[in-house]
Each structure stands twice: as C-alpha cells, then as structure tokens.
Amino acid sequence: MTISAIETGIIAQLGSKLVSVQVASGAAIASAAADIAKLAPIIFVQPAEAAVTSSSHDGTGIVEEQTWLVSIITEITPDADGLLVADYGGVDVLISSVLGALSGFMIAGAMGPCTYIGRDVPTIGAGLLEIILRFTVRVFIQSKGDSA
C-alpha cells in the first residue's frame, strides 16, 4: 500500500463528509502559503512518522503503523476592540467533523481502521489558527527487494 493511496483515501473521505471545507494534500501547503488566509478554512492531509510493527524474516513484507496529520487552518479575525480572536467554536465543529469522518474509517487496502491518537498544540500566526489532529493507519508494504 502506497503513501499516495492512503493520502487519497483520507482526502476522499474527508471531502465526502465535509463538503463545505476544501481538503487538500499537505504538499499543496507550499504552493498555497502566500494565499492561505484566502482559502481558510481549509484542511490539509500529510504523512508523518511511521513505525515498523512487524516484518517477514526475508524482509519482503513489512507492517507499518503510519501517522497521518490532518491540519485544520482557520482565520483569526479582529473583535469589536480590534483584538485578534480565534474562532474556537468554528474549529470545534471542524474537529468534531474530522473525528466523525476518520475515526474507525477503513481505507481500502489498509490492515485496520484510522485511529485518532491526539492533537498537537495549536499554532497561531499570520492571522491564522492551525490545529493538527493525528491519526494512525496500519498498512502492509510489500518490498520488492534488490532487483539487480
């Protein structure tokens, strides 16, 4: 199972459940960085670390527990006093929607469902609030070995 297939599965699931929010690959962050405030709210999906949980004696088959980041980015707007205020109510709705869409979701070809494992400390900067939710997925990777 490829990283691309898992990412596509997660993005498709989120896109089908959160129809009012754009969902994109984490690779799109770099190209959208200058205009990200115009896109908010937006959700980015990207791979993070992976741990080998088992492998065959000859190394041709590996089971990984992969961590996936679901980054929710919303705009921070000034209140009546001109202070920047994060819309935590709106973020709470998005968090609940992401959890509902992915918790227990089986990506085609994965060995188990998406499992929510927590979130990172929120990041605030440049008029944006980012909250990253972490999920794990267990996958089997078939190694082709040395073909030389």
C-alpha positions as a printed NumPy array, in Angstrom:
array([[  0.   ,   0.   ,   0.   ],
       [  1.468,   3.338,  -1.018],
       [  1.547,   6.629,   0.852],
       [ -0.273,   8.186,  -2.087],
       [ -3.117,   5.642,  -1.818],
       [ -3.575,   6.305,   1.889],
       [ -3.491,  10.075,   1.414],
       [ -6.019,   9.817,  -1.424],
       [ -8.309,   7.683,   0.761],
       [ -8.179,  10.122,   3.678],
       [ -8.739,  13.162,   1.445],
       [-11.663,  11.466,  -0.338],
       [-13.303,  10.503,   2.969],
       [-12.931,  13.992,   4.431],
       [-14.095,  15.587,   1.174],
       [-17.241,  13.456,   1.124],
       [-18.119,  14.242,   4.758],
       [-17.037,  17.905,   4.993],
       [-18.491,  19.318,   1.802],
       [-18.242,  22.981,   2.851],
       [-14.475,  22.895,   3.52 ],
       [-11.693,  22.407,   0.998],
       [ -9.495,  19.367,   1.697],
       [ -6.071,  19.088,   0.052],
       [ -2.758,  17.254,   0.156],
       [ -0.166,  18.633,   2.545],
       [  2.07 ,  19.11 ,  -0.491],
       [ -0.302,  21.92 ,  -1.506],
       [  0.651,  23.943,   1.594],
       [  3.849,  25.223,  -0.013],
       [  2.098,  26.436,  -3.152],
       [ -0.799,  27.958,  -1.194],
       [  1.263,  29.533,   1.604],
       [  1.025,  33.097,   0.314],
       [ -2.751,  32.918,  -0.128],
       [ -3.673,  30.523,   2.656],
       [ -5.772,  33.119,   4.508],
       [ -7.965,  33.413,   1.406],
       [ -8.545,  29.65 ,   1.463],
       [ -9.334,  29.33 ,   5.183],
       [-10.981,  27.358,   6.499],
       [ -9.061,  24.572,   4.803],
       [ -7.852,  21.112,   5.789],
       [ -4.506,  19.65 ,   4.711],
       [ -3.588,  15.956,   4.96 ],
       [  0.023,  14.805,   5.115],
       [  2.067,  11.816,   6.245],
       [  4.212,  11.98 ,   9.363],
       [  6.326,   9.325,  11.07 ],
       [  5.888,   5.582,  10.614],
       [  6.988,   2.693,  12.814],
       [  7.611,  -0.873,  11.69 ],
       [  5.463,  -3.176,  13.799],
       [  6.49 ,  -6.433,  12.125],
       [  8.362,  -7.747,   9.115],
       [  8.912, -11.046,   7.38 ],
       [ 12.165, -12.911,   8.004],
       [ 13.356, -12.178,   4.464],
       [ 12.294,  -8.519,   4.577],
       [  9.842,  -8.799,   1.686],
       [  6.824,  -7.851,   3.773],
       [  6.594,  -5.083,   6.339],
       [  3.739,  -3.872,   8.524],
       [  3.898,  -0.183,   9.399],
       [  1.848,   1.925,  11.728],
       [  1.804,   5.222,   9.886],
       [  0.885,   8.533,  11.482],
       [ -1.127,  10.99 ,   9.409],
       [ -1.607,  14.674,  10.162],
       [ -4.905,  16.4  ,   9.474],
       [ -4.245,  20.119,   9.72 ],
       [ -7.25 ,  22.408,  10.201],
       [ -6.495,  26.025,   9.343],
       [ -8.935,  28.819,  10.113],
       [ -8.701,  32.583,  10.023],
       [ -8.357,  34.697,  13.158],
       [-10.473,  37.835,  12.945],
       [-10.493,  41.078,  14.95 ],
       [-13.232,  41.512,  17.543],
       [-15.007,  44.815,  18.328],
       [-11.94 ,  46.028,  20.248],
       [ -9.571,  45.179,  17.402],
       [ -8.067,  42.193,  19.212],
       [ -7.476,  39.083,  17.177],
       [ -9.832,  36.312,  18.22 ],
       [ -9.601,  32.692,  17.195],
       [-12.921,  31.14 ,  16.226],
       [-12.666,  28.126,  18.516],
       [-16.361,  27.417,  18.066],
       [-15.86 ,  27.001,  14.323],
       [-12.728,  24.947,  14.907],
       [-14.582,  22.711,  17.382],
       [-17.158,  21.945,  14.688],
       [-14.4  ,  21.087,  12.201],
       [-12.569,  18.925,  14.754],
       [-15.78 ,  17.022,  15.518],
       [-16.46 ,  16.585,  11.805],
       [-12.945,  15.288,  11.096],
       [-13.128,  12.891,  14.048],
       [-16.515,  11.641,  12.861],
       [-15.269,  11.166,   9.301],
       [-11.986,   9.395,  10.086],
       [-12.292,   7.593,  13.431],
       [-12.847,   3.955,  12.53 ],
       [-12.726,   4.654,   8.776],
       [-11.227,   1.763,   6.796],
       [ -9.063,   2.891,   3.909],
       [ -9.227,   0.346,   1.088],
       [ -6.18 ,  -1.908,   1.416],
       [ -5.274,  -0.894,   4.981],
       [ -4.939,  -3.516,   7.726],
       [ -7.079,  -1.63 ,  10.205],
       [ -9.157,   1.493,  10.652],
       [ -7.931,   5.051,  11.14 ],
       [ -7.362,   5.634,  14.837],
       [ -7.328,   9.076,  16.431],
       [ -4.276,   9.457,  18.7  ],
       [ -4.461,  13.112,  19.719],
       [ -3.647,  16.62 ,  18.59 ],
       [ -0.705,  18.964,  18.627],
       [ -0.544,  22.319,  20.407],
       [ -2.456,  24.891,  18.305],
       [ -0.307,  27.289,  16.285],
       [ -1.32 ,  30.916,  15.894],
       [  0.394,  33.23 ,  13.443],
       [ -0.108,  35.494,  10.435],
       [ -3.818,  35.831,  11.234],
       [ -4.358,  32.051,  11.173],
       [ -5.045,  29.305,  13.683],
       [ -3.784,  25.794,  12.913],
       [ -4.818,  22.692,  14.811],
       [ -3.254,  19.372,  13.828],
       [ -5.066,  16.12 ,  14.563],
       [ -3.053,  12.885,  14.478],
       [ -4.332,   9.552,  13.194],
       [ -2.634,   6.204,  12.707],
       [ -3.206,   3.605,   9.999],
       [ -1.678,   0.105,   9.874],
       [ -0.576,  -0.963,   6.414],
       [  1.254,  -3.851,   4.782],
       [  4.101,  -2.889,   2.483],
       [  5.448,  -5.471,   0.079],
       [  9.149,  -4.946,  -0.502],
       [ 10.332,  -5.739,  -3.987],
       [ 13.831,  -6.408,  -2.672],
       [ 17.002,  -5.913,  -4.681],
       [ 16.206,  -6.455,  -8.342],
       [ 19.831,  -6.014,  -9.527]])
